[in-house]
PDB file of C-alpha atoms in Angstrom:
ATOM      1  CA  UNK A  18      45.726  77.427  72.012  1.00 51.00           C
ATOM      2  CA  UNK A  19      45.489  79.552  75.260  1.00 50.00           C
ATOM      3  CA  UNK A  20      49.131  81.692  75.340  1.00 50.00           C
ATOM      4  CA  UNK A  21      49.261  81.661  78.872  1.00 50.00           C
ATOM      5  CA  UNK A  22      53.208  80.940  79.541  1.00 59.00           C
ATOM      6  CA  UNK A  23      53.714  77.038  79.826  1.00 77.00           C
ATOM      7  CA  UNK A  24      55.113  75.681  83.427  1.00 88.00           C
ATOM      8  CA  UNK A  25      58.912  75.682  83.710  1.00 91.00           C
ATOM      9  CA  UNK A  26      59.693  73.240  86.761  1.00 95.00           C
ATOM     10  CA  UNK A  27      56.550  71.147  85.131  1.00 95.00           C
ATOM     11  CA  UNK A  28      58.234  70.479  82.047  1.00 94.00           C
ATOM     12  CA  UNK A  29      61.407  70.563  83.385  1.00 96.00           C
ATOM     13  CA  UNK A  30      60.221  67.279  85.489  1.00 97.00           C
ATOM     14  CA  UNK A  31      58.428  65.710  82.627  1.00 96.00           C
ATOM     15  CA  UNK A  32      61.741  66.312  80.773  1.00 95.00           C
ATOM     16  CA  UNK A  33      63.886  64.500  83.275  1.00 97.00           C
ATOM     17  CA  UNK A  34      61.570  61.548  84.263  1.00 96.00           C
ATOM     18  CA  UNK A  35      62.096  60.411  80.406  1.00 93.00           C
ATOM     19  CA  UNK A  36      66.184  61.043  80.748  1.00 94.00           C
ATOM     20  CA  UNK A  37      66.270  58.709  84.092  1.00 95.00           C
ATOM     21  CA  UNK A  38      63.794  56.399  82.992  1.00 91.00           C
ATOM     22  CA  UNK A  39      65.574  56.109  79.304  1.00 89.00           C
ATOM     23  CA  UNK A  40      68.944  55.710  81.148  1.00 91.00           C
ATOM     24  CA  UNK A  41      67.336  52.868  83.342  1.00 91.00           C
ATOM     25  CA  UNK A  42      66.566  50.757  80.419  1.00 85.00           C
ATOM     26  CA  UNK A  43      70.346  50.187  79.829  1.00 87.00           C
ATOM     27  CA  UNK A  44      71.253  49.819  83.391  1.00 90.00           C
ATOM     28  CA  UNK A  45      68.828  47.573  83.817  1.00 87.00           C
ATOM     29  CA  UNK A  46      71.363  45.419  81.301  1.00 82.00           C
ATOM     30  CA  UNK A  47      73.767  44.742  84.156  1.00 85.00           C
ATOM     31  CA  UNK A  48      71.341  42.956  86.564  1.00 88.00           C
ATOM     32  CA  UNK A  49      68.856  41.447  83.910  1.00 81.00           C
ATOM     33  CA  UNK A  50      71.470  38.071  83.252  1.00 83.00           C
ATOM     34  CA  UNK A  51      71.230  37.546  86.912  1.00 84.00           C
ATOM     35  CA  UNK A  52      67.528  37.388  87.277  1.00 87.00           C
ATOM     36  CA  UNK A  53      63.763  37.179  86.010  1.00 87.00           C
ATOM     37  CA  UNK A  54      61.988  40.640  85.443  1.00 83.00           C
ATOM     38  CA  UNK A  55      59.319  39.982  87.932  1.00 88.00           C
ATOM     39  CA  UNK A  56      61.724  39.773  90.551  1.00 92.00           C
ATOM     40  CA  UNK A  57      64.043  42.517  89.696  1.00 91.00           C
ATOM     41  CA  UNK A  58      60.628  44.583  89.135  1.00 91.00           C
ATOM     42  CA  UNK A  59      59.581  43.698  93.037  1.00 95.00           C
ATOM     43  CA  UNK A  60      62.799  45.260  94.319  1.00 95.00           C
ATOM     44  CA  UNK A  61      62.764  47.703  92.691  1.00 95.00           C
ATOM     45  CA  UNK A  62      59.494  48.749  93.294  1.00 96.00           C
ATOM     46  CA  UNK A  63      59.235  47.906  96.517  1.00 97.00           C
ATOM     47  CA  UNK A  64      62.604  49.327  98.067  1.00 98.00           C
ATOM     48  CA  UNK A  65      61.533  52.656  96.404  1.00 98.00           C
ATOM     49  CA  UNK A  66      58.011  52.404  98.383  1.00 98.00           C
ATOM     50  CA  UNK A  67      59.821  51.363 101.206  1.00 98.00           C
ATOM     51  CA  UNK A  68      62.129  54.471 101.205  1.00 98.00           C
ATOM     52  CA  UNK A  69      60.071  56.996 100.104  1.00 98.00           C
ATOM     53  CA  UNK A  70      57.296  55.516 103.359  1.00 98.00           C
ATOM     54  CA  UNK A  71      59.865  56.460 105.563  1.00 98.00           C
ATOM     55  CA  UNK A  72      60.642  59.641 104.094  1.00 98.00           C
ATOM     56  CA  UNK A  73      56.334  60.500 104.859  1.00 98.00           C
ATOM     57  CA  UNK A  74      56.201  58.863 108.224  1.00 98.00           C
ATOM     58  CA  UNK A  75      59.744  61.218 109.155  1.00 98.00           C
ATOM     59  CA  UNK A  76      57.630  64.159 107.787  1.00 96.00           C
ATOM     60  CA  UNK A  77      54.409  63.642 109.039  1.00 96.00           C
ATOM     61  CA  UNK A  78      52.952  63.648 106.013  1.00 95.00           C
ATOM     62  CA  UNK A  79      51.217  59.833 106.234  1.00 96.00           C
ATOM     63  CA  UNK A  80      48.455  59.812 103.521  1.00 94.00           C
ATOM     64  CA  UNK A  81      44.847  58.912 105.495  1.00 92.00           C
ATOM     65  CA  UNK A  82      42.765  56.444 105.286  1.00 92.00           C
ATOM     66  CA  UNK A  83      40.238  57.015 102.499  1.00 92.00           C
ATOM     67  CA  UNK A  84      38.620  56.108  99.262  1.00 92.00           C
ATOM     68  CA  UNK A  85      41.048  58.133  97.473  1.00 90.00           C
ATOM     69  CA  UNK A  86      44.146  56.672  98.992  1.00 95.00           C
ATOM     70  CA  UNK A  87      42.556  53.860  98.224  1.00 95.00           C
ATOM     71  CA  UNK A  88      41.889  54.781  94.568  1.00 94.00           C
ATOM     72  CA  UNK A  89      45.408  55.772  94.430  1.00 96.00           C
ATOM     73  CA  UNK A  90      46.779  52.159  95.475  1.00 97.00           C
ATOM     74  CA  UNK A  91      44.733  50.463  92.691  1.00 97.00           C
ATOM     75  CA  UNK A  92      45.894  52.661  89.893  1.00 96.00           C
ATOM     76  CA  UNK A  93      49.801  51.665  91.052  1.00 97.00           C
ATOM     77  CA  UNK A  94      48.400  48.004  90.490  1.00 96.00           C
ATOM     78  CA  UNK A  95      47.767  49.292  86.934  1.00 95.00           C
ATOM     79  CA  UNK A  96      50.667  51.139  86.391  1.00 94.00           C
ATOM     80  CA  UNK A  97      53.596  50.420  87.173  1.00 93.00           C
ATOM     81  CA  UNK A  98      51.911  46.728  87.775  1.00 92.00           C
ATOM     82  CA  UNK A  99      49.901  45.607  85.348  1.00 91.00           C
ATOM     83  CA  UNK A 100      51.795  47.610  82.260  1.00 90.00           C
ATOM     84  CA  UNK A 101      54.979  45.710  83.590  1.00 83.00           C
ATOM     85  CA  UNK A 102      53.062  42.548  83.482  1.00 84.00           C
ATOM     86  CA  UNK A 103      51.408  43.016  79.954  1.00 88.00           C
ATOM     87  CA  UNK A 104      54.977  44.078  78.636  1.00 82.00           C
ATOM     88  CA  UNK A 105      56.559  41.179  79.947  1.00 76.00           C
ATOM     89  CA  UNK A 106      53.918  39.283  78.495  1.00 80.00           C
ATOM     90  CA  UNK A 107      54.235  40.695  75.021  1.00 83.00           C
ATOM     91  CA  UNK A 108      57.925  41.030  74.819  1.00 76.00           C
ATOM     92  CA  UNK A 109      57.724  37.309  74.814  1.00 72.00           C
ATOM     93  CA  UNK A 110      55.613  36.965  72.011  1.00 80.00           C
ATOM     94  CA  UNK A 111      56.747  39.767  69.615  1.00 78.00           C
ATOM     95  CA  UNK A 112      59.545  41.550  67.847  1.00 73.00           C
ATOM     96  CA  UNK A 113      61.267  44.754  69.506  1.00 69.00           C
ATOM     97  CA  UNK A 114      60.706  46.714  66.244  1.00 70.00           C
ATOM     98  CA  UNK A 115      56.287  46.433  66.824  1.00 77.00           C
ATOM     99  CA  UNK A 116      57.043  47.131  70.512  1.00 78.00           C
ATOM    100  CA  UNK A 117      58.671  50.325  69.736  1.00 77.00           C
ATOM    101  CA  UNK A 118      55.978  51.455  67.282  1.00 79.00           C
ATOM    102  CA  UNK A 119      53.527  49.754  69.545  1.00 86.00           C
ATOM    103  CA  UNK A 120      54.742  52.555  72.219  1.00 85.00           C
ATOM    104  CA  UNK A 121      55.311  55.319  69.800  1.00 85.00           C
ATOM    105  CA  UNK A 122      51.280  55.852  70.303  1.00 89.00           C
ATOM    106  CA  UNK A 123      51.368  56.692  73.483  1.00 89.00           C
ATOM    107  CA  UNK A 124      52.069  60.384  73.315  1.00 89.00           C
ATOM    108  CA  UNK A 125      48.701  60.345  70.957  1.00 90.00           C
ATOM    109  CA  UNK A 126      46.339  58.227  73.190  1.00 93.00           C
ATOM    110  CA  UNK A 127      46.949  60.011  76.176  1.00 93.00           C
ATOM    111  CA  UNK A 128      45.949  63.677  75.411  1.00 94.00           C
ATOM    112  CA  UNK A 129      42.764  61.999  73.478  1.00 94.00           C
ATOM    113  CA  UNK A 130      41.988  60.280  76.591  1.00 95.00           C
ATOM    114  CA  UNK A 131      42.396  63.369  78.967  1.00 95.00           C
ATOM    115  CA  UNK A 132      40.534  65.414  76.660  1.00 94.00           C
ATOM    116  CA  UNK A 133      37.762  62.261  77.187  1.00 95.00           C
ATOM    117  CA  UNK A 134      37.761  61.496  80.189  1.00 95.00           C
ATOM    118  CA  UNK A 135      38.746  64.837  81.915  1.00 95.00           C
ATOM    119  CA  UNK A 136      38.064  67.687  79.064  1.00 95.00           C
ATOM    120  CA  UNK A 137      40.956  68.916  79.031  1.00 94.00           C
ATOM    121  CA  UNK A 138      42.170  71.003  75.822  1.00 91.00           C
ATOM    122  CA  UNK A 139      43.822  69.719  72.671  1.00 93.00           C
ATOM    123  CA  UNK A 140      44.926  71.889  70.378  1.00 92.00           C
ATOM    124  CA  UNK A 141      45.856  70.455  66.976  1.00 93.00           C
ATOM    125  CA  UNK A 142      49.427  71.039  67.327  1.00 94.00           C
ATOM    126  CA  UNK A 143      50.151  67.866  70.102  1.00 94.00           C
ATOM    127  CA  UNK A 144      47.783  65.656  67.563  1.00 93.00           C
ATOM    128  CA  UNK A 145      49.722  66.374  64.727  1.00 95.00           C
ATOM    129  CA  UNK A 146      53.417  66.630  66.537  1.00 93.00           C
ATOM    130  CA  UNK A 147      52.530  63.313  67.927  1.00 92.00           C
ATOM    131  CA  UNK A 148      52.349  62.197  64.310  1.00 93.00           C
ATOM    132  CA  UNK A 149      55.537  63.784  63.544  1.00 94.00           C
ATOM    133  CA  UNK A 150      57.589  61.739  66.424  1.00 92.00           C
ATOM    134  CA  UNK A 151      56.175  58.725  65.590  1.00 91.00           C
ATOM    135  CA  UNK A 152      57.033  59.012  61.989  1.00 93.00           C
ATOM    136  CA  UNK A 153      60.416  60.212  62.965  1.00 91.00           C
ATOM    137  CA  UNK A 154      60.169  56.701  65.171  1.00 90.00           C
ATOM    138  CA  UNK A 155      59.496  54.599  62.344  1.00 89.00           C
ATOM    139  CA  UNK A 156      62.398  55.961  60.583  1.00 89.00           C
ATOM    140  CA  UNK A 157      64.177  55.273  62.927  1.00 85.00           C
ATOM    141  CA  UNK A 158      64.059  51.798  63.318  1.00 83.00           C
ATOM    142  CA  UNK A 159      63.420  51.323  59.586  1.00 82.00           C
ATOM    143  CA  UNK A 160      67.057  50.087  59.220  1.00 67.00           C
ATOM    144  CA  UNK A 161      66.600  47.651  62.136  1.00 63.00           C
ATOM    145  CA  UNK A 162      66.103  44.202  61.884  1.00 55.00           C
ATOM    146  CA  UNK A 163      63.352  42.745  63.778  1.00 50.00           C
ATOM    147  CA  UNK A 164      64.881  39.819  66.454  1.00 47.00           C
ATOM    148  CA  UNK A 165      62.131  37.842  65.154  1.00 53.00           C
ATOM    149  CA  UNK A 166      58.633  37.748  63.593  1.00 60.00           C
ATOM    150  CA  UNK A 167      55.427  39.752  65.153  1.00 64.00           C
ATOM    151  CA  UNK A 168      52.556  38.051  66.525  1.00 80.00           C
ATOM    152  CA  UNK A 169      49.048  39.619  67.117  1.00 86.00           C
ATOM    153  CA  UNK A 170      48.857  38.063  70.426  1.00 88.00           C
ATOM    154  CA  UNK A 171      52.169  39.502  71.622  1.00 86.00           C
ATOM    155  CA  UNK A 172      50.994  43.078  69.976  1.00 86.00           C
ATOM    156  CA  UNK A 173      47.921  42.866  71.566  1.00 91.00           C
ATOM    157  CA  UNK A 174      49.147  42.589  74.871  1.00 90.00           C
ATOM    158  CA  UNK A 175      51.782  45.234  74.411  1.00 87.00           C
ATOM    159  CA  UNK A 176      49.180  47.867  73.326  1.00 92.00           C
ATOM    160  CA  UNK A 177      46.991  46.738  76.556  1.00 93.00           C
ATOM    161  CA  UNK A 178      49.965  48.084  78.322  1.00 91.00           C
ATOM    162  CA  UNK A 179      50.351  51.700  76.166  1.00 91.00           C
ATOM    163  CA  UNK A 180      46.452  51.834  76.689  1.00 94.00           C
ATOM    164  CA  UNK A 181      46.931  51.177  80.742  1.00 94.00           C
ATOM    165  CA  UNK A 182      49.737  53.131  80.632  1.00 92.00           C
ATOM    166  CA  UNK A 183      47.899  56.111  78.838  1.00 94.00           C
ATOM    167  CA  UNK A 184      45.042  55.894  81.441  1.00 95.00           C
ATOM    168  CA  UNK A 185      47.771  56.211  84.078  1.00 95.00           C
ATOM    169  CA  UNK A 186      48.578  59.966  82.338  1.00 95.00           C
ATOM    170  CA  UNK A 187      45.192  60.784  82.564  1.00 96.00           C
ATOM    171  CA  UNK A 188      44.227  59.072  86.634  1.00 96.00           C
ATOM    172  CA  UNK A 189      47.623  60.865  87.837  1.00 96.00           C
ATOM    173  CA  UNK A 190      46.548  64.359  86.160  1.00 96.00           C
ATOM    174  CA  UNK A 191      43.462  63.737  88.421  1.00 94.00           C
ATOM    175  CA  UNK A 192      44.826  63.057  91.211  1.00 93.00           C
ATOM    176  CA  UNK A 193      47.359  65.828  91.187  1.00 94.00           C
ATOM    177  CA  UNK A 194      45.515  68.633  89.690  1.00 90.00           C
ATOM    178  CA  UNK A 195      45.237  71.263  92.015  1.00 84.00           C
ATOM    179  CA  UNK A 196      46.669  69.261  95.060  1.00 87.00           C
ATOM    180  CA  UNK A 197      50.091  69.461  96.270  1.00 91.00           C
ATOM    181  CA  UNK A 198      50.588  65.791  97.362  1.00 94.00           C
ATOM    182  CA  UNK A 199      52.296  64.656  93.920  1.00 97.00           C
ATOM    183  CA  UNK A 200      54.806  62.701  96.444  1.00 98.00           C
ATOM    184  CA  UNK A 201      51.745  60.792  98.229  1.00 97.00           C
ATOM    185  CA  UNK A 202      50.437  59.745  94.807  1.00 97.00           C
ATOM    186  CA  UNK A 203      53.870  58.625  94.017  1.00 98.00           C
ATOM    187  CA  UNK A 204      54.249  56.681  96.846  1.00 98.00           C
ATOM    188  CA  UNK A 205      50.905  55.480  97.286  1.00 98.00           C
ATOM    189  CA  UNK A 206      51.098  54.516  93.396  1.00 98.00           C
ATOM    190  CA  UNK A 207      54.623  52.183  93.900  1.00 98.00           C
ATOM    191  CA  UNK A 208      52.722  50.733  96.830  1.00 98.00           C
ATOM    192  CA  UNK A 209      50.504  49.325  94.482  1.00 98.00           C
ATOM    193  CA  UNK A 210      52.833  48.650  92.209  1.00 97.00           C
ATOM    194  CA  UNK A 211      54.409  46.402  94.697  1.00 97.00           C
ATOM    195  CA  UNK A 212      51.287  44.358  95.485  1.00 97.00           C
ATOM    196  CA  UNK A 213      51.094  43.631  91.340  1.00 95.00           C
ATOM    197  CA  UNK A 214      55.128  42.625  91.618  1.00 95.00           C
ATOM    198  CA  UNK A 215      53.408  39.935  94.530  1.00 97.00           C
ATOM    199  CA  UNK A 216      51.582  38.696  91.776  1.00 94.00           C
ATOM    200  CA  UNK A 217      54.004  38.181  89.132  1.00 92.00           C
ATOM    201  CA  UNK A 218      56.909  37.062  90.929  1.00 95.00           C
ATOM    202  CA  UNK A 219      54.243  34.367  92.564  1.00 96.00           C
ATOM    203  CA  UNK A 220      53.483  33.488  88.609  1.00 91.00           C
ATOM    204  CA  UNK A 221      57.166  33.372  87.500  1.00 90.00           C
ATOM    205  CA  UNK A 222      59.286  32.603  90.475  1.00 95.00           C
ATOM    206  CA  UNK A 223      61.218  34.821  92.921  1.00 96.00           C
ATOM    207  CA  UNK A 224      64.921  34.800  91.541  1.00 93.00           C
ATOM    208  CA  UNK A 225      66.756  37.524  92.832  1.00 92.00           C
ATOM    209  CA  UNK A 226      70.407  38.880  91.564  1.00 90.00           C
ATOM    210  CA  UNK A 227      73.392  38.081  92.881  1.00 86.00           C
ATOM    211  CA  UNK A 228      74.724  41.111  93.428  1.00 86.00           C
ATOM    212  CA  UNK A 229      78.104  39.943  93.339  1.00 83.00           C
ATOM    213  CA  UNK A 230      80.136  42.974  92.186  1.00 84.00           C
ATOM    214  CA  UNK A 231      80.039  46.994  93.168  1.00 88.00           C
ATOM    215  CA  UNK A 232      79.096  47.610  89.221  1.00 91.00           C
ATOM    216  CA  UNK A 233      75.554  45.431  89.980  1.00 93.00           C
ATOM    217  CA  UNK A 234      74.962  47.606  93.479  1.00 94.00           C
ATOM    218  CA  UNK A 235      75.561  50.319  92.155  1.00 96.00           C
ATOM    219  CA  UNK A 236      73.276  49.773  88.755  1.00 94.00           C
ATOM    220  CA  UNK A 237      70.600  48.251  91.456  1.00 96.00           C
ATOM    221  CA  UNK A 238      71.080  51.681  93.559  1.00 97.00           C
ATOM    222  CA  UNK A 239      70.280  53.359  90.569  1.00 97.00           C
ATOM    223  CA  UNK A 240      66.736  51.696  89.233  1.00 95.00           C
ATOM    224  CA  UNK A 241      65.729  52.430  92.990  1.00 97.00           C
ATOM    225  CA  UNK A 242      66.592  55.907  93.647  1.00 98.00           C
ATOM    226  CA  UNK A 243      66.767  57.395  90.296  1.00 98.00           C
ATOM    227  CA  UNK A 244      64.463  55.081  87.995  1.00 94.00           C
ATOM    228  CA  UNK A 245      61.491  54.911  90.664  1.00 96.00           C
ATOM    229  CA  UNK A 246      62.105  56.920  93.510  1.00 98.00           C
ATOM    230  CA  UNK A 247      62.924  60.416  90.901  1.00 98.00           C
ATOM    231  CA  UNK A 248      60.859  59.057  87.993  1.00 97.00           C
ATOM    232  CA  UNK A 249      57.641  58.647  89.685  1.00 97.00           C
ATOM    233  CA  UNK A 250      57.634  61.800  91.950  1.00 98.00           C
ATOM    234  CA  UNK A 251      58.655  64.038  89.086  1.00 98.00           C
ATOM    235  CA  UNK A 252      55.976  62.070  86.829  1.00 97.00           C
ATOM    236  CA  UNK A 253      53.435  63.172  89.327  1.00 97.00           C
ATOM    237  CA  UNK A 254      54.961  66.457  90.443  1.00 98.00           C
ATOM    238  CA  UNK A 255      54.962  67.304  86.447  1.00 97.00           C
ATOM    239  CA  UNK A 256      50.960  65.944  86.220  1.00 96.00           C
ATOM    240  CA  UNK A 257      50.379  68.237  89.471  1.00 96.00           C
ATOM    241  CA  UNK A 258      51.355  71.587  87.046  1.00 95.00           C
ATOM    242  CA  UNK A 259      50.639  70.167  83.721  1.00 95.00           C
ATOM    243  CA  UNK A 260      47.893  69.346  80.848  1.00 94.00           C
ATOM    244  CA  UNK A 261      48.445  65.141  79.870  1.00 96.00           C
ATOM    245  CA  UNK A 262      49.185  66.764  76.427  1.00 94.00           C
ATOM    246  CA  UNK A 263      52.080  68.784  77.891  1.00 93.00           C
ATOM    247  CA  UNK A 264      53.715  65.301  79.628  1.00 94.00           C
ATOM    248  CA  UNK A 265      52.544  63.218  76.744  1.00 91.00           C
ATOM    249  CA  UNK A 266      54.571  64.928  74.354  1.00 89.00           C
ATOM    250  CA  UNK A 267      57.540  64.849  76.074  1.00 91.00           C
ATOM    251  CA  UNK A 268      57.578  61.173  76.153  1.00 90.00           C
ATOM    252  CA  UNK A 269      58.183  61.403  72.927  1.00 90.00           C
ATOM    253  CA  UNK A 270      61.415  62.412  73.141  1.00 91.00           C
ATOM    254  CA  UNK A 271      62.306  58.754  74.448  1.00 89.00           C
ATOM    255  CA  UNK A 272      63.412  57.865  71.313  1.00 87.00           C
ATOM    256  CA  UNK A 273      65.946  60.536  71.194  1.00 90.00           C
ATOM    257  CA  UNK A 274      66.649  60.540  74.381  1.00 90.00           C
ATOM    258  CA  UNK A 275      67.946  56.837  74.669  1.00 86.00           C
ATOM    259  CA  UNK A 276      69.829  56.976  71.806  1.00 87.00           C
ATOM    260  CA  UNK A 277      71.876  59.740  73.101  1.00 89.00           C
ATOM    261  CA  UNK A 278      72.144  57.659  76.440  1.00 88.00           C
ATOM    262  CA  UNK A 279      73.256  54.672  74.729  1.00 85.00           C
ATOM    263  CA  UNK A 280      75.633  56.370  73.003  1.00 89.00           C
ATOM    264  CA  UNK A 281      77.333  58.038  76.101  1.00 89.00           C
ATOM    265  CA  UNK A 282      77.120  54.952  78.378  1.00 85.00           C
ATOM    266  CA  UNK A 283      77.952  52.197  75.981  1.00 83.00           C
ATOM    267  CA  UNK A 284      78.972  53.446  73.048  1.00 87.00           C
ATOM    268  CA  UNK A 285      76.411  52.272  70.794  1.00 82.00           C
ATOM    269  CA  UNK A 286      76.696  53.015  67.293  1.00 84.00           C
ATOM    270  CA  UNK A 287      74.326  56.453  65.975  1.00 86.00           C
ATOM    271  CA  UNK A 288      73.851  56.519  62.338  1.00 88.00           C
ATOM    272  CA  UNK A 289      73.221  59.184  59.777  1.00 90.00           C
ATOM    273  CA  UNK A 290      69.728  58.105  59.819  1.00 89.00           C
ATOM    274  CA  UNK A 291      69.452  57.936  63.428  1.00 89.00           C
ATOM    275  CA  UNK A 292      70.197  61.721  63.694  1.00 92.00           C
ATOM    276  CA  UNK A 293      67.655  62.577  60.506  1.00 94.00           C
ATOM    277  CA  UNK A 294      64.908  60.598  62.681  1.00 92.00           C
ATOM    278  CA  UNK A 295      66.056  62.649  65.638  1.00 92.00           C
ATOM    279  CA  UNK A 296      65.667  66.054  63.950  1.00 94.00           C
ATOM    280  CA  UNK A 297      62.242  64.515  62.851  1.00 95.00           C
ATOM    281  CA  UNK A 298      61.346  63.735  66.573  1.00 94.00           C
ATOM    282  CA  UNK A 299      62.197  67.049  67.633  1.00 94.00           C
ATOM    283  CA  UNK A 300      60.551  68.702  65.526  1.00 94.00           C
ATOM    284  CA  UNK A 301      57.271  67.284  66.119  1.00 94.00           C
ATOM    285  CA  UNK A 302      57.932  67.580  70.182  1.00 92.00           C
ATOM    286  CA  UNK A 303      58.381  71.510  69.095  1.00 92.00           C
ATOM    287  CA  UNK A 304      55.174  71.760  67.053  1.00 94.00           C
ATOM    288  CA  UNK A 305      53.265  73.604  70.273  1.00 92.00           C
ATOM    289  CA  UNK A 306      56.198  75.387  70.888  1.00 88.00           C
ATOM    290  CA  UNK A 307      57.040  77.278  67.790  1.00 90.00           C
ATOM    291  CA  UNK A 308      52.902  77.617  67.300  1.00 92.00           C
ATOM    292  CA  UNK A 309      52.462  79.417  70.558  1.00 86.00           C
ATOM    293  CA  UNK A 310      55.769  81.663  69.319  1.00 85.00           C
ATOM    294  CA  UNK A 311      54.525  82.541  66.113  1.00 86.00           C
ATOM    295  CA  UNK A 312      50.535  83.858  67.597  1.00 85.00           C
ATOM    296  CA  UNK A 313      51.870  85.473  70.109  1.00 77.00           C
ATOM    297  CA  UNK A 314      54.396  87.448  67.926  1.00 72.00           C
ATOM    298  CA  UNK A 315      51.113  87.731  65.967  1.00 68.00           C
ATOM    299  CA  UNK A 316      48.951  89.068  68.788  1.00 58.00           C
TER     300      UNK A 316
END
């Protein structure tokens, strides 16, 4: 593993998209009664592009017109689009329990896929602490019951959406790498995103929420600005300094990181167990860490 030092603000990004995003999840509670995903999904999604267009045109900063802007829409159709759609569609069909585990791979498939796709290095420490977190995953939701039986179909289309979702990692390291427009890709990729809300809510309906109380504007201001507008800029802002194996295992921390958030926002329950599986998680997320400490002490 090279020992040059590791980017500070870049992980420090990648680190925070997974705290918002994980936090999301639960505040996404409060408006999910009052509507179907595909329309809470095109809100939003597209209030985010909507705001974060105007923030560009104010600057100056309009992307142009070209094949890579144009590249850049079409991935947003794949992700945030088309994994929204494929997890909808598997949630549907399978138990929470394989979609967790089901997810658990993505901090593995990514780096694999960069170092395809882009060659990018991959030491044997992200592999392996990969392995670790999802082990400490499995742990943790050994003690779980499932809220129903798995299905192949359902699984199937949930690991279409790591996969898509994996290939995201590795199109917005491409994008970014070496360019200083990580807030044009992340624009550029919610536009997209919007066009693939279009197409679900025109499958499933358009049924918007009420928003009938300050606790559901104020959850809905949230998934906007902090959820989307935060999450995807620091995503690509992180993939701008960043190797996919750097970003990818940080998303591993998910686990941890949304227990903790349940915890302080609604008081869920944390069990012995839960804390051994965290301890497990972290360790595996420190792997490249404590291996680039102990060479360099050695060099």
């Amino acid at each position: 593993m090279h020992r040059e030092g590791v980017d500070g603000p870049g992980l420090t990004a990648s680190l925070l998209s997974v705290v918002v995003w994980q936090a999301g999840l639960i505040v996404q509670k409060v408006l999910a009664p009052q509507t179907n995903a595909g329309s809470l999904m095109l809100i939003q999604v597209g209030f985010a592009a909507v705001l974060m267009w105007a923030v560009l045109f104010m600057r100056g900063r309009l992307p142009p017109l070209r094949l890579h802007t144009g590249l850049n829409v079409a991935w947003g159709m794949m992700a945030p689009g088309l994994v929204f759609g494929l997890g909808i569609a598997g949630a549907a069909r399978t138990d929470g329990i394989s979609i967790a585990l089901i997810w658990g791979f993505l901090p593995l498939l990514g780096p694999f896929l960069a170092r395809l796709i882009l060659g990018e290095p991959l030491h044997w420490t992200f592999p392996t602490g990969g392995l670790i977190g999802l082990g400490g995953l499995a742990l943790m939701l050994s003690d779980r019951a499932a809220a129903g039986g798995a299905d192949w179909v359902g699984n199937g289309l949930v690991l279409a959406g790591v996969v898509c979702s994996s290939l995201s990692s590795v199109i917005a390291r491409f994008m970014n790498r070496g360019r200083n427009t990580w807030f044009q890709s992340a624009t550029l990729q919610l536009s997209g995103g919007v066009l693939m809300g279009i197409v679900i809510v025109l499958a499933t309906g358009w049924d918007p929420p009420a928003l009938d109380g300050g606790t559901s504007v104020l959850a809905l201001a949230y998934l906007i600005l902090f959820m989307t507008v935060f999450n995807y800029v620091a995503f690509n802002f992180a993939l701008s300094r960043l190797t996919v194996s750097w970003v990818g295992l940080t998303a591993a921390t998910a686990p941890v990181i949304g227990v903790a958030v349940a915890w302080l926002l609604i008081g869920a329950e944390v069990s012995a167990l839960d804390l051994m599986a965290t301890g497990i998680i972290i360790a595996g997320v420190a792997l490249p860490y404590l291996w680039r400490l102990a060479t360099s002490k050695r060099g």
